[in-house]
Amino acid sequence: MHKNLIAGEWLDGVAVSRNINPSDTRDLVGEYAQADAAQAELAITAATAAFPAWSLSTPQQRFDILDAIGTEILARRAELGDLLAREEGKTLPEAIGEVGRAGYIFKFFAGEALRPGGEVMPSVRPGVGVEVTREAIGVVGLITPWNFPIAIPAWKIAPALAYGNCVVFKPADLVPGSAWALAEIISRSGLPQGVFNLVMGRGSVVGEKLLHDPRVAAISFTGSVGTGQKVAAACVSRMAKFQLEMGGKNPMIVLDDADLAVAVNAAVNSGFFSTGQRCTASSRLIVTEGIHDRFIAAMVEKMKTLKVDDARKAGTDIGPVVDASQLGQDTDYIGIAKSEGGKLAQGGEHVEHNAGGAPGFYLTPALITDTTPAMRINREEVFGPVVSVLRARDYEEALALSNDTPFGLAAGIATTSLKYATHFKRHAQAGMVMVNLPTAGVDYHVPFGGRKGSSYGPREQGRNAAEFYTTVKTAYTQA
Ligand code: NAD
């Protein structure tokens, strides 16, 4: 039994969640404690008690702790990557890459702990000095989704601790294994008791407790739009700080002048890798007339070569969908797209057993052509290996289609034209823009996040993380 870490102790929960391998549903990854609201309350109490001392800890102490956590994660990359692939279903190379990212994020924020910014300036009044400094905000509640089970926790926990906050961390209940392994590493890092707490459990129980407890100063949430709206409403009602990273319907434009191989590789990677379960996945391909048919033919040829199999097997390109419910959502959307007039050009086949005969949630990557902007497949997030294609007359129409969405996380363009690339970078309504690159796959040392319906509040990651995890103080002194 994997227990919760509350006030420095490993505690049993009130229920148990079974973590099942989506590549082979006979394989139980482990059993994980589920806390109730009273245990979440204990964690908040412990974090509140730990805050005064931790917020005044030295940069050296924070550096040493975060650096040690990063070092252990990187040293155990292969083992933790195997656990991640086993519980979530992304392929082993993708999972090992994600673990590496988590390790480097801790290293990055170890460095940031040594570089607290501030400004000293003269006042507009004679003889007065002004200092502008940043301070920790207090106890932060961190709520994460299942699709990046170690990287997203890392990019919230590391800056929270680096800037002197105390943490109550609630991972997704579907894949708690990587989160638990990360918490176990953190528990041995030398942090004072109560500074970091792991509370696994239901969103409607543990998550809700975090949203409504007045001692939780801020909530950082990544997940679906529907849950994000609940987080926002609860936080506004008690004036708590909050930050939301939610869904996407990310476009990738392919222009007539694109390098065909570059465009196909970028579209296949960002549409289908990690089983399409990335918030930054390109789920709408917007292709201009002159290249449309050649591009579709090349996509179909490439897609036929992709191996859908056990996430941990060498040579697998695409692992399973995370669970039965997500698989149902994916196949439902394929059906809806067809009923609305889309053509299934390739894939979309539910496969019940992998090549080794194990039962799992397999779906061959699906390409749906001949769609129109109003179809649900072009407006709603599917969150699976399902990509739609829109045809555009020219760049101007393609740009308008790409921005015609309630979301605004990432947007891409494949082109050899400097003119169009430059124009697109300026006019794409998205937080992240890629030229001749997949929309998914971003660096760990720069801001991450979107606009419109995808995100709310300050950006995560990079030096921008300080915006959320600190509050500014302006001090005046008459000497
Ligand atoms: P989800 O909204 O179902 O759950 C996210 C987290 O919120 C989980 O920990 C869940 O237990 C918790 N939760 C659920 N109900 C709650 C409540 N009432 N109060 C408090 N917490 C609650 O999302 P998911 O299915 O785990 O993740 C998939 C979604 O995440 C997709 O929409 C995807 O686009 C999004 N996502 C966004 C980003 C990004 O950075 N923009 C990154 C990854 C995933």
Short mmCIF file of C-alpha atoms and ligand atoms in Angstrom, two decimals:
data_model
loop_
_atom_site.label_atom_id
_atom_site.label_comp_id
_atom_site.label_asym_id
_atom_site.label_seq_id
_atom_site.Cartn_x
_atom_site.Cartn_y
_atom_site.Cartn_z
CA MET A 1 0.00 0.00 0.00
CA HIS A 2 1.35 3.40 -1.01
CA LYS A 3 0.39 5.88 1.69
CA ASN A 4 -0.13 9.62 1.90
CA LEU A 5 2.55 11.90 3.33
CA ILE A 6 0.88 14.19 5.85
CA ALA A 7 2.74 16.24 8.48
CA GLY A 8 5.87 14.17 7.88
CA GLU A 9 4.17 10.79 8.38
CA TRP A 10 3.02 8.13 5.96
CA LEU A 11 -0.70 7.61 6.66
CA ASP A 12 -3.24 5.07 5.45
CA GLY A 13 -6.29 6.48 3.69
CA VAL A 14 -9.97 5.77 4.09
CA ALA A 15 -10.15 3.91 0.77
CA VAL A 16 -7.84 2.33 -1.78
CA SER A 17 -7.39 3.06 -5.47
CA ARG A 18 -6.07 0.38 -7.81
CA ASN A 19 -3.62 1.65 -10.43
CA ILE A 20 -4.08 -0.49 -13.58
CA ASN A 21 -1.64 -0.78 -16.51
CA PRO A 22 -3.54 0.33 -19.65
CA SER A 23 -1.19 -1.74 -21.85
CA ASP A 24 -2.22 -4.92 -20.00
CA THR A 25 -5.26 -4.55 -17.78
CA ARG A 26 -4.38 -7.79 -15.91
CA ASP A 27 -1.35 -5.96 -14.46
CA LEU A 28 -1.94 -4.13 -11.16
CA VAL A 29 0.71 -1.39 -10.88
CA GLY A 30 -0.07 -0.85 -7.21
CA GLU A 31 -2.57 0.12 -4.56
CA TYR A 32 -2.71 3.73 -3.36
CA ALA A 33 -4.31 5.28 -0.30
CA GLN A 34 -7.21 7.66 -0.84
CA ALA A 35 -7.58 10.38 1.77
CA ASP A 36 -10.80 11.97 2.97
CA ALA A 37 -11.45 15.65 3.66
CA ALA A 38 -10.32 15.30 7.30
CA GLN A 39 -6.90 14.04 6.18
CA ALA A 40 -6.65 16.84 3.63
CA GLU A 41 -7.39 19.21 6.51
CA LEU A 42 -4.54 17.66 8.56
CA ALA A 43 -2.17 18.29 5.64
CA ILE A 44 -3.30 21.93 5.38
CA THR A 45 -2.79 22.36 9.14
CA ALA A 46 0.73 20.89 8.90
CA ALA A 47 1.63 23.10 5.93
CA THR A 48 0.26 26.17 7.70
CA ALA A 49 2.37 25.42 10.79
CA ALA A 50 5.51 24.86 8.71
CA PHE A 51 5.18 28.05 6.66
CA PRO A 52 6.65 30.75 8.98
CA ALA A 53 10.00 28.96 9.30
CA TRP A 54 10.19 27.65 5.73
CA SER A 55 9.37 31.03 4.19
CA LEU A 56 12.43 32.41 5.98
CA SER A 57 14.75 29.49 5.13
CA THR A 58 17.97 30.43 3.37
CA PRO A 59 18.46 30.26 -0.39
CA GLN A 60 21.29 27.80 0.28
CA GLN A 61 18.98 25.41 2.14
CA ARG A 62 16.39 25.54 -0.66
CA PHE A 63 19.06 25.11 -3.32
CA ASP A 64 20.55 22.05 -1.61
CA ILE A 65 17.15 20.35 -1.20
CA LEU A 66 15.86 21.02 -4.72
CA ASP A 67 19.19 20.12 -6.28
CA ALA A 68 19.28 16.80 -4.40
CA ILE A 69 15.72 15.97 -5.53
CA GLY A 70 16.67 16.72 -9.16
CA THR A 71 19.81 14.62 -8.90
CA GLU A 72 17.93 11.57 -7.60
CA ILE A 73 15.19 11.88 -10.24
CA LEU A 74 17.81 12.02 -13.02
CA ALA A 75 19.76 9.09 -11.56
CA ARG A 76 16.58 6.96 -11.48
CA ARG A 77 15.29 8.10 -14.90
CA ALA A 78 15.06 4.60 -16.39
CA GLU A 79 13.27 3.06 -13.39
CA LEU A 80 10.83 5.96 -12.92
CA GLY A 81 10.25 6.11 -16.68
CA ASP A 82 9.29 2.44 -16.65
CA LEU A 83 6.76 3.08 -13.85
CA LEU A 84 5.34 6.06 -15.73
CA ALA A 85 4.96 4.14 -19.01
CA ARG A 86 3.37 1.26 -17.10
CA GLU A 87 0.73 3.35 -15.34
CA GLU A 88 -0.02 6.02 -17.98
CA GLY A 89 0.67 4.26 -21.29
CA LYS A 90 3.05 6.65 -23.04
CA THR A 91 5.98 4.84 -24.66
CA LEU A 92 9.13 4.13 -22.66
CA PRO A 93 11.29 6.74 -24.49
CA GLU A 94 8.55 9.36 -23.96
CA ALA A 95 8.19 8.40 -20.31
CA ILE A 96 11.96 8.50 -19.67
CA GLY A 97 12.03 11.90 -21.38
CA GLU A 98 9.28 13.16 -19.09
CA VAL A 99 11.16 11.99 -15.99
CA GLY A 100 14.28 13.76 -17.27
CA ARG A 101 12.26 16.92 -17.68
CA ALA A 102 11.08 16.64 -14.05
CA GLY A 103 14.68 16.25 -12.86
CA TYR A 104 15.90 19.30 -14.80
CA ILE A 105 12.98 21.38 -13.54
CA PHE A 106 14.11 20.75 -9.94
CA LYS A 107 17.67 21.71 -10.96
CA PHE A 108 16.40 24.90 -12.66
CA PHE A 109 14.42 26.00 -9.60
CA ALA A 110 17.31 25.09 -7.29
CA GLY A 111 19.20 27.80 -9.20
CA GLU A 112 16.25 30.18 -9.01
CA ALA A 113 16.23 29.84 -5.20
CA LEU A 114 19.69 31.45 -5.26
CA ARG A 115 18.51 34.35 -7.43
CA PRO A 116 15.65 36.06 -5.61
CA GLY A 117 15.07 39.28 -7.53
CA GLY A 118 14.39 42.70 -6.12
CA GLU A 119 14.76 46.38 -6.92
CA VAL A 120 16.12 49.30 -4.95
CA MET A 121 15.26 52.77 -6.23
CA PRO A 122 14.94 56.33 -5.03
CA SER A 123 11.51 57.61 -4.06
CA VAL A 124 9.92 60.57 -5.81
CA ARG A 125 10.10 62.19 -2.35
CA PRO A 126 13.42 63.52 -1.01
CA GLY A 127 15.32 61.35 1.47
CA VAL A 128 13.14 58.28 0.98
CA GLY A 129 14.27 54.93 -0.41
CA VAL A 130 12.08 52.28 -2.04
CA GLU A 131 12.64 48.54 -2.13
CA VAL A 132 10.54 46.16 -4.19
CA THR A 133 10.88 42.54 -3.05
CA ARG A 134 9.06 39.24 -3.50
CA GLU A 135 7.81 37.04 -0.65
CA ALA A 136 6.30 33.57 -0.49
CA ILE A 137 2.50 33.48 -0.56
CA GLY A 138 1.80 30.75 2.00
CA VAL A 139 0.25 27.29 1.64
CA VAL A 140 -0.35 26.37 -2.00
CA GLY A 141 -2.69 23.62 -3.20
CA LEU A 142 -1.38 21.86 -6.30
CA ILE A 143 -3.89 19.83 -8.36
CA THR A 144 -2.62 17.88 -11.38
CA PRO A 145 -4.00 15.76 -14.27
CA TRP A 146 -3.08 12.22 -15.31
CA ASN A 147 -1.35 12.84 -18.62
CA PHE A 148 2.04 14.10 -17.34
CA PRO A 149 2.14 12.32 -13.98
CA ILE A 150 5.64 13.48 -12.98
CA ALA A 151 6.49 16.56 -15.10
CA ILE A 152 3.41 18.63 -14.18
CA PRO A 153 3.78 17.90 -10.43
CA ALA A 154 7.48 18.84 -10.76
CA TRP A 155 6.77 22.15 -12.51
CA LYS A 156 4.40 23.15 -9.70
CA ILE A 157 6.19 21.69 -6.63
CA ALA A 158 9.72 22.90 -7.51
CA PRO A 159 8.89 26.63 -7.87
CA ALA A 160 6.47 26.49 -4.92
CA LEU A 161 9.28 25.27 -2.64
CA ALA A 162 12.02 27.37 -4.27
CA TYR A 163 10.17 30.60 -3.42
CA GLY A 164 9.44 29.51 0.17
CA ASN A 165 5.86 28.19 0.05
CA CYS A 166 4.46 25.07 1.73
CA VAL A 167 2.70 22.50 -0.43
CA VAL A 168 -0.36 20.27 -0.31
CA PHE A 169 -0.16 18.21 -3.50
CA LYS A 170 -3.16 16.30 -4.90
CA PRO A 171 -2.23 14.21 -7.95
CA ALA A 172 -4.71 12.70 -10.43
CA ASP A 173 -6.35 9.64 -8.89
CA LEU A 174 -6.04 7.68 -12.14
CA VAL A 175 -2.21 7.54 -12.17
CA PRO A 176 -0.84 8.18 -8.67
CA GLY A 177 2.32 6.00 -9.03
CA SER A 178 4.76 8.55 -10.44
CA ALA A 179 3.44 11.23 -8.09
CA TRP A 180 3.93 8.92 -5.12
CA ALA A 181 7.49 8.07 -6.24
CA LEU A 182 8.26 11.79 -6.54
CA ALA A 183 6.80 12.44 -3.08
CA GLU A 184 8.90 9.62 -1.65
CA ILE A 185 12.06 11.25 -3.06
CA ILE A 186 10.98 14.64 -1.66
CA SER A 187 10.29 13.05 1.75
CA ARG A 188 14.00 12.13 2.07
CA SER A 189 15.38 15.46 0.81
CA GLY A 190 15.78 17.21 4.17
CA LEU A 191 12.65 19.38 3.98
CA PRO A 192 11.27 20.26 7.42
CA GLN A 193 8.17 18.30 8.43
CA GLY A 194 4.92 19.63 6.96
CA VAL A 195 6.49 21.74 4.22
CA PHE A 196 5.47 19.19 1.60
CA ASN A 197 2.38 16.97 1.87
CA LEU A 198 1.02 14.38 -0.55
CA VAL A 199 -2.74 13.82 -0.35
CA MET A 200 -3.98 11.32 -2.92
CA GLY A 201 -7.73 11.03 -3.30
CA ARG A 202 -10.81 12.09 -5.18
CA GLY A 203 -11.03 15.52 -6.77
CA SER A 204 -14.52 15.95 -5.37
CA VAL A 205 -13.21 15.26 -1.84
CA VAL A 206 -9.54 16.22 -1.43
CA GLY A 207 -9.55 18.70 -4.33
CA GLU A 208 -12.67 20.46 -3.06
CA LYS A 209 -11.21 20.71 0.46
CA LEU A 210 -8.17 22.52 -0.96
CA LEU A 211 -10.35 24.90 -2.95
CA HIS A 212 -12.46 25.95 0.03
CA ASP A 213 -10.07 26.02 3.01
CA PRO A 214 -9.25 29.69 3.79
CA ARG A 215 -5.71 28.72 4.89
CA VAL A 216 -4.79 27.68 1.32
CA ALA A 217 -3.52 30.95 -0.15
CA ALA A 218 -3.32 29.82 -3.75
CA ILE A 219 -4.32 27.00 -6.09
CA SER A 220 -2.35 25.93 -9.15
CA PHE A 221 -4.51 23.67 -11.30
CA THR A 222 -3.92 21.76 -14.54
CA GLY A 223 -6.76 19.70 -15.98
CA SER A 224 -9.99 19.97 -17.90
CA VAL A 225 -11.97 23.14 -18.57
CA GLY A 226 -14.96 21.96 -16.52
CA THR A 227 -12.90 21.38 -13.38
CA GLY A 228 -10.94 24.58 -14.01
CA GLN A 229 -14.17 26.57 -13.92
CA LYS A 230 -15.02 25.06 -10.52
CA VAL A 231 -11.55 25.98 -9.25
CA ALA A 232 -11.98 29.55 -10.48
CA ALA A 233 -15.43 29.98 -8.92
CA ALA A 234 -14.29 28.64 -5.54
CA CYS A 235 -11.13 30.76 -5.49
CA VAL A 236 -12.90 33.96 -6.52
CA SER A 237 -15.52 33.45 -3.81
CA ARG A 238 -12.84 33.59 -1.10
CA MET A 239 -10.32 35.84 -2.97
CA ALA A 240 -7.60 33.16 -3.21
CA LYS A 241 -4.96 33.43 -5.93
CA PHE A 242 -5.29 30.84 -8.69
CA GLN A 243 -3.78 29.72 -11.94
CA LEU A 244 -5.41 27.39 -14.50
CA GLU A 245 -3.93 25.37 -17.37
CA MET A 246 -6.67 23.55 -19.25
CA GLY A 247 -7.58 22.14 -22.63
CA GLY A 248 -6.60 22.84 -26.19
CA LYS A 249 -7.74 22.43 -29.79
CA ASN A 250 -4.34 23.28 -31.17
CA PRO A 251 -4.06 24.05 -34.89
CA MET A 252 -1.16 23.27 -37.20
CA ILE A 253 -1.17 25.03 -40.55
CA VAL A 254 0.51 23.36 -43.53
CA LEU A 255 1.17 25.82 -46.36
CA ASP A 256 1.75 24.98 -50.05
CA ASP A 257 5.44 25.90 -49.69
CA ALA A 258 6.04 23.56 -46.70
CA ASP A 259 8.72 20.88 -46.77
CA LEU A 260 6.40 17.86 -46.97
CA ALA A 261 8.54 15.57 -44.80
CA VAL A 262 8.94 18.23 -42.10
CA ALA A 263 5.19 18.89 -42.11
CA VAL A 264 4.23 15.21 -41.90
CA ASN A 265 6.74 14.50 -39.12
CA ALA A 266 5.55 17.49 -37.08
CA ALA A 267 1.87 16.58 -37.57
CA VAL A 268 2.34 12.88 -36.75
CA ASN A 269 4.44 13.68 -33.69
CA SER A 270 2.17 16.29 -32.20
CA GLY A 271 -1.08 14.65 -33.23
CA PHE A 272 -0.45 11.08 -32.22
CA PHE A 273 2.58 10.63 -29.98
CA SER A 274 1.80 10.14 -26.29
CA THR A 275 -1.42 8.70 -27.78
CA GLY A 276 -2.58 12.25 -28.54
CA GLN A 277 -3.04 12.79 -24.80
CA ARG A 278 -1.13 16.06 -24.58
CA CYS A 279 -2.76 19.42 -23.97
CA THR A 280 -0.44 20.78 -26.68
CA ALA A 281 -1.31 18.07 -29.25
CA SER A 282 -2.13 19.32 -32.76
CA SER A 283 -5.67 18.12 -33.19
CA ARG A 284 -6.61 20.35 -36.16
CA LEU A 285 -4.51 20.31 -39.32
CA ILE A 286 -5.29 23.25 -41.59
CA VAL A 287 -3.91 22.55 -45.03
CA THR A 288 -3.85 24.85 -48.07
CA GLU A 289 -5.22 23.69 -51.45
CA GLY A 290 -1.96 23.21 -53.34
CA ILE A 291 -0.47 20.66 -50.92
CA HIS A 292 -3.66 19.19 -49.43
CA ASP A 293 -3.93 15.90 -51.33
CA ARG A 294 -0.17 15.19 -51.30
CA PHE A 295 -0.06 15.92 -47.57
CA ILE A 296 -3.00 13.63 -46.77
CA ALA A 297 -1.50 10.81 -48.87
CA ALA A 298 1.86 11.19 -47.09
CA MET A 299 0.17 11.29 -43.66
CA VAL A 300 -1.77 8.10 -44.39
CA GLU A 301 1.40 6.31 -45.58
CA LYS A 302 3.29 7.40 -42.45
CA MET A 303 0.41 6.48 -40.13
CA LYS A 304 0.30 2.94 -41.55
CA THR A 305 3.88 2.41 -40.35
CA LEU A 306 3.13 3.40 -36.71
CA LYS A 307 3.18 0.48 -34.28
CA VAL A 308 0.43 0.60 -31.65
CA ASP A 309 1.43 -1.77 -28.87
CA ASP A 310 2.50 -2.18 -25.23
CA ALA A 311 3.96 1.13 -24.04
CA ARG A 312 7.05 -0.58 -22.62
CA LYS A 313 7.86 -2.74 -25.64
CA ALA A 314 10.84 -1.67 -27.78
CA GLY A 315 9.66 -0.38 -31.15
CA THR A 316 6.22 0.77 -30.02
CA ASP A 317 5.36 4.18 -31.50
CA ILE A 318 2.01 4.67 -29.77
CA GLY A 319 0.93 3.12 -26.49
CA PRO A 320 -2.62 2.56 -25.27
CA VAL A 321 -5.23 5.14 -24.33
CA VAL A 322 -5.13 5.74 -20.56
CA ASP A 323 -8.40 4.01 -19.61
CA ALA A 324 -11.75 2.71 -20.84
CA SER A 325 -13.55 5.99 -20.31
CA GLN A 326 -11.04 8.02 -22.37
CA LEU A 327 -11.13 5.31 -25.07
CA GLY A 328 -14.93 5.62 -25.17
CA GLN A 329 -14.62 9.39 -25.56
CA ASP A 330 -12.13 8.97 -28.45
CA THR A 331 -14.29 6.48 -30.37
CA ASP A 332 -17.42 8.56 -29.68
CA TYR A 333 -15.79 11.60 -31.29
CA ILE A 334 -14.73 9.56 -34.33
CA GLY A 335 -18.39 8.51 -34.69
CA ILE A 336 -19.64 12.08 -34.24
CA ALA A 337 -17.16 13.38 -36.85
CA LYS A 338 -18.33 10.75 -39.36
CA SER A 339 -21.99 11.46 -38.67
CA GLU A 340 -21.35 15.17 -39.26
CA GLY A 341 -19.81 14.49 -42.68
CA GLY A 342 -16.11 13.90 -41.95
CA LYS A 343 -14.27 11.06 -43.76
CA LEU A 344 -12.17 8.61 -41.75
CA ALA A 345 -9.09 8.52 -44.02
CA GLN A 346 -7.03 6.25 -41.78
CA GLY A 347 -7.11 4.39 -38.45
CA GLY A 348 -9.63 4.90 -35.66
CA GLU A 349 -9.84 1.19 -35.01
CA HIS A 350 -10.31 -0.05 -31.43
CA VAL A 351 -7.94 -2.99 -30.86
CA GLU A 352 -8.70 -5.11 -27.79
CA HIS A 353 -5.41 -6.99 -27.49
CA ASN A 354 -1.82 -6.03 -28.25
CA ALA A 355 0.61 -8.06 -30.40
CA GLY A 356 1.50 -10.16 -27.34
CA GLY A 357 -2.18 -10.97 -26.69
CA ALA A 358 -2.55 -8.77 -23.58
CA PRO A 359 -5.86 -6.94 -23.14
CA GLY A 360 -5.53 -3.14 -23.23
CA PHE A 361 -7.10 0.11 -24.41
CA TYR A 362 -5.62 0.32 -27.90
CA LEU A 363 -6.75 2.65 -30.67
CA THR A 364 -5.02 3.09 -34.04
CA PRO A 365 -4.35 6.80 -34.75
CA ALA A 366 -7.25 8.36 -36.63
CA LEU A 367 -7.19 10.98 -39.41
CA ILE A 368 -10.50 12.60 -40.32
CA THR A 369 -10.57 14.63 -43.54
CA ASP A 370 -13.19 16.81 -45.25
CA THR A 371 -14.26 18.49 -42.04
CA THR A 372 -15.76 21.96 -41.62
CA PRO A 373 -15.06 24.50 -38.86
CA ALA A 374 -18.45 24.11 -37.16
CA MET A 375 -18.16 20.34 -36.65
CA ARG A 376 -17.73 19.26 -33.03
CA ILE A 377 -14.44 17.52 -33.92
CA ASN A 378 -13.04 20.99 -34.70
CA ARG A 379 -14.43 22.72 -31.62
CA GLU A 380 -14.13 20.29 -28.68
CA GLU A 381 -11.06 18.68 -27.17
CA VAL A 382 -10.96 14.89 -27.77
CA PHE A 383 -7.70 14.20 -25.89
CA GLY A 384 -6.82 11.11 -27.92
CA PRO A 385 -5.03 10.08 -31.15
CA VAL A 386 -7.71 11.69 -33.30
CA VAL A 387 -6.82 14.48 -35.74
CA SER A 388 -9.10 16.39 -38.11
CA VAL A 389 -8.16 18.14 -41.36
CA LEU A 390 -9.55 21.45 -42.61
CA ARG A 391 -8.91 22.65 -46.14
CA ALA A 392 -7.98 26.35 -46.65
CA ARG A 393 -7.67 28.46 -49.81
CA ASP A 394 -4.57 30.37 -48.74
CA TYR A 395 -2.55 31.57 -45.74
CA GLU A 396 -5.08 34.25 -44.77
CA GLU A 397 -7.94 31.76 -44.58
CA ALA A 398 -5.72 29.25 -42.76
CA LEU A 399 -4.81 31.86 -40.13
CA ALA A 400 -8.48 32.77 -39.61
CA LEU A 401 -9.39 29.09 -39.20
CA SER A 402 -6.53 28.47 -36.79
CA ASN A 403 -7.74 31.30 -34.53
CA ASP A 404 -11.38 30.22 -34.81
CA THR A 405 -11.47 28.29 -31.53
CA PRO A 406 -12.33 29.02 -27.91
CA PHE A 407 -8.88 27.67 -26.95
CA GLY A 408 -5.44 29.26 -27.28
CA LEU A 409 -2.69 27.02 -25.93
CA ALA A 410 -0.32 26.19 -28.82
CA ALA A 411 -0.36 26.78 -32.58
CA GLY A 412 2.00 25.67 -35.35
CA ILE A 413 2.82 26.35 -38.97
CA ALA A 414 4.83 24.38 -41.52
CA THR A 415 6.24 26.73 -44.15
CA THR A 416 9.50 27.68 -45.85
CA SER A 417 8.36 31.30 -46.08
CA LEU A 418 9.91 33.76 -43.64
CA LYS A 419 7.08 36.17 -44.42
CA TYR A 420 4.31 33.77 -43.36
CA ALA A 421 6.27 32.36 -40.41
CA THR A 422 6.87 35.87 -39.07
CA HIS A 423 3.26 36.94 -39.61
CA PHE A 424 1.95 33.77 -37.94
CA LYS A 425 4.15 34.16 -34.86
CA ARG A 426 2.67 37.63 -34.40
CA HIS A 427 -0.98 36.86 -35.20
CA ALA A 428 -1.62 33.33 -33.85
CA GLN A 429 -3.88 33.66 -30.81
CA ALA A 430 -1.97 31.16 -28.68
CA GLY A 431 0.44 31.21 -25.76
CA MET A 432 3.01 29.09 -27.62
CA VAL A 433 3.78 29.16 -31.37
CA MET A 434 5.92 26.69 -33.31
CA VAL A 435 7.37 27.04 -36.80
CA ASN A 436 8.26 23.77 -38.55
CA LEU A 437 8.07 21.96 -35.20
CA PRO A 438 5.41 19.87 -33.45
CA THR A 439 3.07 21.96 -31.28
CA ALA A 440 3.82 19.55 -28.44
CA GLY A 441 7.30 19.26 -26.96
CA VAL A 442 8.50 22.37 -25.15
CA ASP A 443 11.57 23.46 -23.18
CA TYR A 444 11.59 23.41 -19.39
CA HIS A 445 13.32 26.76 -18.76
CA VAL A 446 10.86 29.11 -20.51
CA PRO A 447 7.23 30.13 -19.86
CA PHE A 448 4.49 27.60 -20.58
CA GLY A 449 0.81 28.38 -20.97
CA GLY A 450 -1.95 29.68 -23.18
CA ARG A 451 -4.64 32.29 -23.58
CA LYS A 452 -8.41 32.43 -24.25
CA GLY A 453 -10.19 29.35 -22.86
CA SER A 454 -6.96 27.35 -22.32
CA SER A 455 -5.38 29.20 -19.43
CA TYR A 456 -5.96 31.74 -16.71
CA GLY A 457 -3.46 33.59 -14.57
CA PRO A 458 0.32 33.89 -14.73
CA ARG A 459 2.42 31.53 -16.87
CA GLU A 460 4.04 28.45 -15.37
CA GLN A 461 7.71 27.45 -15.64
CA GLY A 462 10.86 29.41 -16.30
CA ARG A 463 11.44 32.64 -14.40
CA ASN A 464 7.75 33.54 -14.93
CA ALA A 465 6.82 31.01 -12.23
CA ALA A 466 7.75 33.68 -9.65
CA GLU A 467 4.68 35.68 -10.70
CA PHE A 468 2.40 33.05 -9.24
CA TYR A 469 4.41 31.66 -6.35
CA THR A 470 5.39 35.01 -4.81
CA THR A 471 3.71 38.26 -3.86
CA VAL A 472 5.34 41.66 -4.30
CA LYS A 473 6.12 43.99 -1.40
CA THR A 474 7.03 47.66 -1.80
CA ALA A 475 8.85 49.06 1.25
CA TYR A 476 9.63 52.77 1.88
CA THR A 477 12.36 53.99 4.25
CA GLN A 478 13.08 57.53 5.49
CA ALA A 479 16.72 57.38 6.54
P1 NAD B 1 -9.60 16.69 -14.67
O1 NAD B 1 -10.07 18.10 -14.72
O2 NAD B 1 -10.59 15.62 -14.69
O3 NAD B 1 -8.74 16.46 -13.36
C1 NAD B 1 -7.62 17.25 -13.04
C2 NAD B 1 -7.40 17.21 -11.54
O4 NAD B 1 -8.48 17.89 -10.88
C3 NAD B 1 -7.36 15.80 -10.95
O5 NAD B 1 -6.38 15.74 -9.94
C4 NAD B 1 -8.76 15.67 -10.36
O6 NAD B 1 -8.83 14.73 -9.32
C5 NAD B 1 -8.99 17.08 -9.85
N1 NAD B 1 -10.41 17.41 -9.62
C6 NAD B 1 -11.49 16.88 -10.22
N2 NAD B 1 -12.63 17.44 -9.73
C7 NAD B 1 -12.24 18.36 -8.83
C8 NAD B 1 -12.94 19.29 -7.99
N3 NAD B 1 -14.26 19.37 -7.99
N4 NAD B 1 -12.22 20.10 -7.20
C9 NAD B 1 -10.87 20.06 -7.19
N5 NAD B 1 -10.15 19.19 -7.95
C10 NAD B 1 -10.82 18.36 -8.76
O7 NAD B 1 -8.54 16.53 -15.88
P2 NAD B 1 -7.79 15.18 -16.35
O8 NAD B 1 -8.78 14.33 -17.07
O9 NAD B 1 -6.99 14.61 -15.23
O10 NAD B 1 -6.73 15.78 -17.40
C11 NAD B 1 -6.98 15.97 -18.75
C12 NAD B 1 -7.18 17.45 -19.03
O11 NAD B 1 -6.04 18.19 -18.61
C13 NAD B 1 -7.30 17.77 -20.51
O12 NAD B 1 -8.35 18.69 -20.70
C14 NAD B 1 -5.98 18.43 -20.87
O13 NAD B 1 -6.01 19.29 -21.96
C15 NAD B 1 -5.64 19.11 -19.59
N6 NAD B 1 -4.22 19.41 -19.52
C16 NAD B 1 -3.81 20.71 -19.67
C17 NAD B 1 -2.47 21.04 -19.63
C18 NAD B 1 -2.04 22.46 -19.80
O14 NAD B 1 -0.96 22.79 -19.33
N7 NAD B 1 -2.82 23.31 -20.42
C19 NAD B 1 -1.52 20.04 -19.40
C20 NAD B 1 -1.97 18.72 -19.26
C21 NAD B 1 -3.32 18.43 -19.30
#
